[in-house]
Coordinates of C-alpha atoms and ligand atoms in Angstrom, one line a residue:
X123 CA -10.2 18.6 0.6
X124 CA -11.7 20.7 -2.1
X125 CA -14.3 18.6 -3.9
X126 CA -13.1 19.8 -7.3
X127 CA -9.6 18.3 -6.6
X128 CA -8.7 15.0 -8.3
X129 CA -8.9 12.0 -6.0
X130 CA -6.9 9.7 -8.3
X131 CA -3.8 7.9 -7.2
X132 CA -1.2 7.0 -9.8
X133 CA 0.6 3.8 -8.8
X134 CA 3.7 3.0 -10.8
X135 CA 5.2 -0.4 -10.0
X136 CA 5.6 -4.1 -10.5
X137 CA 3.1 -6.6 -11.5
X138 CA 4.0 -10.2 -10.7
X139 CA 2.3 -13.6 -10.6
X140 CA 3.0 -15.1 -7.2
X141 CA 3.9 -18.8 -7.1
X142 CA 3.0 -19.5 -3.5
X143 CA 4.0 -22.6 -1.5
X144 CA 2.9 -23.2 2.1
X145 CA 5.8 -25.0 3.8
X146 CA 6.5 -26.3 7.3
X147 CA 9.9 -24.4 7.2
X148 CA 12.3 -23.1 4.6
X149 CA 14.4 -25.9 3.0
X150 CA 18.2 -25.7 3.7
X151 CA 20.6 -25.4 0.8
X152 CA 20.9 -28.8 -0.9
X153 CA 17.8 -30.1 0.9
X154 CA 14.5 -31.3 -0.7
X155 CA 11.4 -30.6 1.4
X156 CA 7.8 -31.5 0.9
X157 CA 5.5 -28.5 0.9
X158 CA 1.8 -28.5 1.8
X159 CA -0.1 -26.3 -0.7
X160 CA 0.6 -24.5 -4.0
X161 CA -1.3 -21.6 -5.5
X162 CA -0.7 -19.0 -8.3
X163 CA -1.9 -15.7 -7.0
X164 CA -1.8 -12.2 -8.6
X165 CA 0.8 -10.0 -6.8
X166 CA 3.6 -7.6 -7.4
X167 CA 4.0 -4.6 -5.1
X168 CA 2.7 -2.1 -7.6
X169 CA -0.3 -4.1 -8.6
X170 CA -1.1 -5.0 -4.9
X171 CA -1.0 -1.4 -3.9
X172 CA -3.2 -0.4 -6.9
X173 CA -5.8 -3.0 -5.9
X174 CA -5.6 -2.0 -2.2
X175 CA -6.1 1.7 -3.0
X176 CA -9.1 0.9 -5.2
X177 CA -10.7 -1.2 -2.5
X178 CA -10.1 1.6 0.0
X179 CA -12.2 3.9 -2.3
X180 CA -9.6 5.7 -4.4
X181 CA -9.7 6.1 -8.2
X182 CA -6.5 4.4 -9.3
X183 CA -4.4 4.3 -12.4
X184 CA -1.5 1.8 -12.7
X185 CA 1.6 2.3 -14.7
X186 CA 3.4 -1.0 -15.2
X187 CA 4.3 -3.7 -17.6
X188 CA 3.5 -7.4 -18.2
X189 CA 4.6 -9.8 -20.9
X190 CA 2.3 -11.1 -23.7
X191 CA 2.0 -14.4 -21.8
X192 CA -1.1 -15.9 -20.0
X193 CA 0.1 -14.5 -16.6
X194 CA 0.0 -11.0 -18.1
X195 CA -3.5 -11.5 -19.4
X196 CA -4.7 -12.8 -16.0
X197 CA -3.1 -9.9 -14.2
X198 CA -4.7 -7.2 -16.5
X199 CA -8.1 -8.8 -16.2
X200 CA -7.9 -9.1 -12.4
X201 CA -6.8 -5.5 -12.0
X202 CA -9.6 -4.2 -14.3
X203 CA -12.1 -6.3 -12.2
X204 CA -10.8 -4.6 -9.1
X205 CA -11.6 -1.2 -10.6
X206 CA -8.0 -0.2 -11.5
X207 CA -7.5 1.8 -14.7
X208 CA -5.1 -0.4 -16.7
X209 CA -4.6 1.8 -19.7
X210 CA -1.0 2.4 -18.4
X211 CA -0.2 -1.3 -18.2
X212 CA 1.9 -2.2 -21.2
X213 CA 2.7 -5.5 -22.7
X214 CA 6.3 -6.2 -23.5
X215 CA 6.7 -8.7 -26.4
X216 CA 8.9 -11.8 -26.0
X217 CA 9.5 -11.3 -22.3
X218 CA 7.8 -13.2 -19.5
X219 CA 5.7 -11.4 -17.0
X220 CA 7.3 -10.8 -13.6
X221 CA 6.9 -13.7 -11.1
X222 CA 7.6 -14.1 -7.4
X223 CA 8.4 -17.3 -5.6
X224 CA 6.9 -17.1 -2.1
X225 CA 7.3 -19.6 0.7
X226 CA 4.7 -19.0 3.5
X227 CA 5.5 -20.5 6.9
X228 CA 3.0 -21.9 9.5
X229 CA 2.8 -18.6 11.4
X230 CA 2.2 -16.6 8.3
X231 CA 5.8 -15.2 7.8
X232 CA 7.1 -15.4 4.3
X233 CA 10.3 -15.5 2.1
X234 CA 10.0 -13.9 -1.3
X235 CA 12.3 -14.0 -4.4
X236 CA 11.1 -12.1 -7.5
X237 CA 12.1 -12.1 -11.1
X238 CA 11.6 -8.8 -12.8
X239 CA 10.8 -10.0 -16.3
X240 CA 8.6 -7.5 -18.1
X241 CA 8.6 -5.1 -15.1
X242 CA 12.1 -4.1 -16.4
X243 CA 10.7 -3.2 -19.9
X244 CA 8.9 0.1 -19.2
X245 CA 10.0 2.6 -21.9
X246 CA 10.4 6.4 -21.5
X247 CA 7.5 6.9 -24.0
X248 CA 5.2 4.7 -21.9
X249 CA 6.2 6.5 -18.8
X250 CA 5.5 9.8 -20.5
X251 CA 2.2 8.7 -21.8
X252 CA 0.7 8.5 -18.3
X253 CA 0.9 12.4 -18.1
X254 CA -0.7 12.8 -21.5
X255 CA -4.1 11.7 -20.2
X256 CA -6.7 14.0 -18.9
X257 CA -6.5 12.6 -15.4
X258 CA -4.9 14.6 -12.6
X259 CA -3.2 12.6 -9.9
X260 CA -3.2 13.6 -6.3
X261 CA -0.5 11.2 -5.2
X262 CA 2.1 9.0 -7.0
X263 CA 2.8 5.7 -5.2
X264 CA 6.1 3.9 -5.9
X265 CA 8.0 0.9 -4.6
X266 CA 11.4 -0.4 -5.6
X267 CA 10.7 -3.5 -7.7
X268 CA 11.0 -1.5 -10.9
X269 CA 14.5 -0.6 -12.0
X270 CA 15.9 2.2 -9.9
X271 CA 16.6 4.3 -13.1
X272 CA 12.9 4.1 -13.9
X273 CA 11.9 5.2 -10.4
X274 CA 14.3 8.2 -10.6
X275 CA 12.6 9.3 -13.9
X276 CA 9.2 8.8 -12.4
X277 CA 10.1 10.9 -9.3
X278 CA 11.4 13.7 -11.5
X279 CA 8.3 13.7 -13.7
X280 CA 6.0 13.6 -10.7
X281 CA 7.8 16.6 -9.2
X282 CA 7.6 18.5 -12.5
X283 CA 3.9 17.9 -12.6
X284 CA 3.5 19.0 -8.9
X285 CA 2.4 15.5 -7.8
X286 CA 3.7 14.4 -4.3
X287 CA 5.4 11.0 -4.2
X288 CA 5.0 8.3 -1.6
X289 CA 7.9 5.9 -2.0
X290 CA 7.6 2.4 -0.4
X291 CA 11.1 1.0 0.1
X292 CA 9.9 -2.6 -0.5
X293 CA 11.4 -4.6 -3.3
X294 CA 15.1 -3.8 -3.7
X295 CA 15.9 -1.5 -0.7
X296 CA 19.6 -2.3 -1.0
X297 CA 19.7 -0.3 -4.2
X298 CA 18.4 2.8 -2.7
X299 CA 20.7 5.6 -1.4
X300 CA 19.5 8.5 0.7
X301 CA 20.1 10.7 -2.4
X302 CA 17.3 8.8 -4.2
X303 CA 14.9 10.4 -1.7
X304 CA 15.2 13.9 -3.3
X305 CA 11.8 14.9 -4.6
X306 CA 10.0 12.2 -2.5
X307 CA 7.4 13.6 -0.1
X308 CA 6.9 10.6 2.1
X309 CA 9.3 7.7 2.3
X310 CA 7.9 4.5 3.9
X311 CA 10.4 1.7 4.8
X312 CA 9.9 -1.2 7.2
X313 CA 12.6 -1.7 9.8
X314 CA 15.0 -3.8 7.7
X315 CA 14.5 -1.4 4.8
X316 CA 15.4 1.5 7.0
X317 CA 18.6 -0.3 8.0
X318 CA 19.4 -0.9 4.4
X319 CA 19.2 2.7 3.3
X320 CA 21.0 4.2 6.3
X321 CA 23.7 1.5 6.2
X322 CA 23.5 0.3 9.8
X323 CA 21.2 -1.6 12.1
X324 CA 18.7 0.4 14.1
X325 CA 18.3 -1.7 17.2
X326 CA 15.4 0.1 18.9
X327 CA 12.8 2.8 18.5
X328 CA 15.1 5.6 19.4
X329 CA 17.8 4.6 16.9
X330 CA 15.1 4.2 14.2
X331 CA 13.8 7.7 15.0
X332 CA 17.3 9.1 14.7
X333 CA 17.9 7.3 11.4
X334 CA 14.6 8.6 10.0
X335 CA 15.4 12.1 11.1
X336 CA 18.8 11.8 9.4
X337 CA 17.0 11.0 6.1
X338 CA 15.1 14.3 6.2
X339 CA 18.3 16.2 5.2
X340 CA 18.1 14.5 1.8
X341 CA 14.9 16.4 0.8
X342 CA 12.2 13.9 1.9
X343 CA 9.5 15.6 4.0
X344 CA 8.5 12.7 6.2
X345 CA 9.4 9.1 6.9
X346 CA 6.5 6.7 7.7
X347 CA 8.1 3.7 9.3
X348 CA 6.3 0.4 9.4
X349 CA 7.2 -1.5 12.6
X350 CA 4.9 -4.5 12.2
X351 CA 3.4 -5.6 15.6
X352 CA 5.0 -2.5 17.1
X353 CA 2.9 -0.2 15.1
X354 CA 3.9 2.8 13.0
X355 CA 6.1 5.9 13.4
X356 CA 5.8 9.2 11.5
X357 CA 8.9 11.4 11.6
X358 CA 9.0 14.9 10.0
X359 CA 10.9 18.1 10.8
X360 CA 8.5 19.1 13.6
X361 CA 7.3 15.9 15.2
X362 CA 7.5 12.2 15.9
X363 CA 4.1 10.5 16.0
X364 CA 3.6 6.9 17.1
X365 CA 0.5 4.8 16.5
X366 CA 0.2 1.3 18.0
X367 CA -0.6 -1.7 15.8
X368 CA -3.9 -3.7 15.8
X369 CA -3.3 -7.1 17.2
X370 CA -4.2 -10.0 14.9
X371 CA -3.3 -13.7 14.5
X372 CA -1.7 -13.7 11.0
X373 CA -2.6 -16.3 8.4
X374 CA -0.2 -14.9 5.7
X375 CA 1.7 -11.7 6.0
X376 CA 2.4 -11.4 2.2
X377 CA 1.6 -7.9 1.0
X378 CA 0.7 -6.5 4.4
X379 CA 3.2 -3.7 3.8
X380 CA 1.5 -3.0 0.4
X381 CA -1.9 -2.7 2.1
X382 CA -0.3 -0.4 4.8
X383 CA 1.3 1.9 2.2
X384 CA -1.9 2.1 0.2
X385 CA -3.8 2.9 3.4
X386 CA -1.5 5.7 4.1
X387 CA -1.8 7.1 0.5
X388 CA -5.6 7.0 0.7
X389 CA -5.5 8.7 4.1
X390 CA -3.1 11.4 2.9
X391 CA -5.3 11.9 -0.2
X392 CA -8.2 12.6 2.2
X393 CA -6.0 14.9 4.2
X394 CA -6.6 12.9 7.4
X395 CA -4.6 14.0 10.5
X396 CA -1.3 12.0 10.7
X397 CA -2.3 10.0 13.8
X398 CA -5.6 9.0 12.1
X399 CA -3.8 8.3 8.8
X400 CA -1.4 5.9 10.6
X401 CA -4.3 4.2 12.3
X402 CA -6.0 3.8 9.0
X403 CA -2.9 2.3 7.5
X404 CA -2.3 0.0 10.5
X405 CA -5.8 -1.3 10.1
X406 CA -5.4 -1.9 6.4
X407 CA -2.1 -3.7 7.0
X408 CA -3.5 -5.9 9.8
X409 CA -6.5 -6.9 7.8
X410 CA -4.2 -8.1 4.9
X411 CA -2.6 -10.6 7.3
X412 CA -5.9 -12.3 7.9
X413 CA -6.3 -13.8 4.4
X414 CA -4.0 -15.8 2.1
X415 CA -2.2 -14.3 -0.9
X416 CA -1.4 -10.8 -2.1
X417 CA -4.2 -9.2 -4.1
X418 CA -7.0 -11.4 -2.8
X419 CA -6.1 -10.3 0.8
X420 CA -6.1 -6.5 0.1
X421 CA -8.8 -5.0 2.5
X422 CA -11.9 -3.1 1.7
X423 CA -12.8 0.3 3.1
X424 CA -15.7 -0.9 5.2
X425 CA -13.5 -3.6 6.9
X426 CA -10.9 -1.0 7.7
X427 CA -13.5 1.4 9.2
X428 CA -15.0 -1.6 11.2
X429 CA -11.5 -2.4 12.6
X430 CA -11.1 1.3 13.6
X431 CA -14.6 1.3 15.0
X432 CA -15.5 4.2 12.8
X433 CA -18.7 4.6 10.7
X434 CA -17.2 6.8 8.0
X435 CA -13.9 8.4 6.8
X436 CA -13.0 11.4 9.0
Ligands
RIB785 O1 4.7 -7.3 -1.2 C1 4.3 -8.6 -1.6 C2 4.7 -8.8 -3.1 O2 6.1 -8.8 -3.2 C3 4.3 -10.1 -3.7 O3 3.0 -10.0 -4.2 C4 5.3 -10.4 -4.7 O4 4.9 -10.4 -6.0 C5 6.5 -9.5 -4.4 O5 6.5 -8.5 -5.3

């Protein structure tokens, strides 16, 4: 990468306060169940990805919205402490900040329901203002917890400014259609999100590869598929690249996908080879499973390099 090029990532996405309960199992409909622990933890896929990218060494600006409530203030303070530029985080009056109810099971799996709140309040003028700054962005990172109409505008504006878009399908994958991938450079779903966008279940690696190849006709340049313990797959017009996962004993898998996507964004920003970029992302995702919560669990660059047994970024 030319040293004069910007190394800033623009993350546009949700900012939630996570209301996290550790539970022995999920309660059935109509059942009351005693949980084991409760915590409020800063989260939201956009904010998590911004914090992860900053911890992985990128300059990061976040475009998003919170309410004028205490959760909003806590979020902005935490993001700023993590080194994220929060000038693009707007406060929507008279609307609560986004929240997510998260149940974490004993083996670290989770179940998440989120309420959009202020995340749905981003205006066109606020979205436009992010381009009026002096900063140049090397990548735009999106997820699907903002309204789809907002994402479509953001993709169009990124394309018009020549900024490649990495779209993480997490959030509301059922709203996405393949046509929404036009203008996206890299699309990153997990397996269930891939199923949602192609409209059928991919039962194994071969069917997942075929489904990813089918999405390329909609204008996306590559599909980066997160397969959890089975690693990651990169599919573009010329190749299919597989990279195995790191084996860990998960404490809490919340936001592992966010850490993974940020790892990929940082790796692409540094123009790493695709196998190395997938390995970097796999390490970031695996490390996020070893700590509780979303933003507190986002990994640091040195820990990712340690896991990869590398001394410095290649
Ligand atoms: O990806 C994890 C995130 O999803 C949580 O932090 C929660 O806020 C939901 O947005």
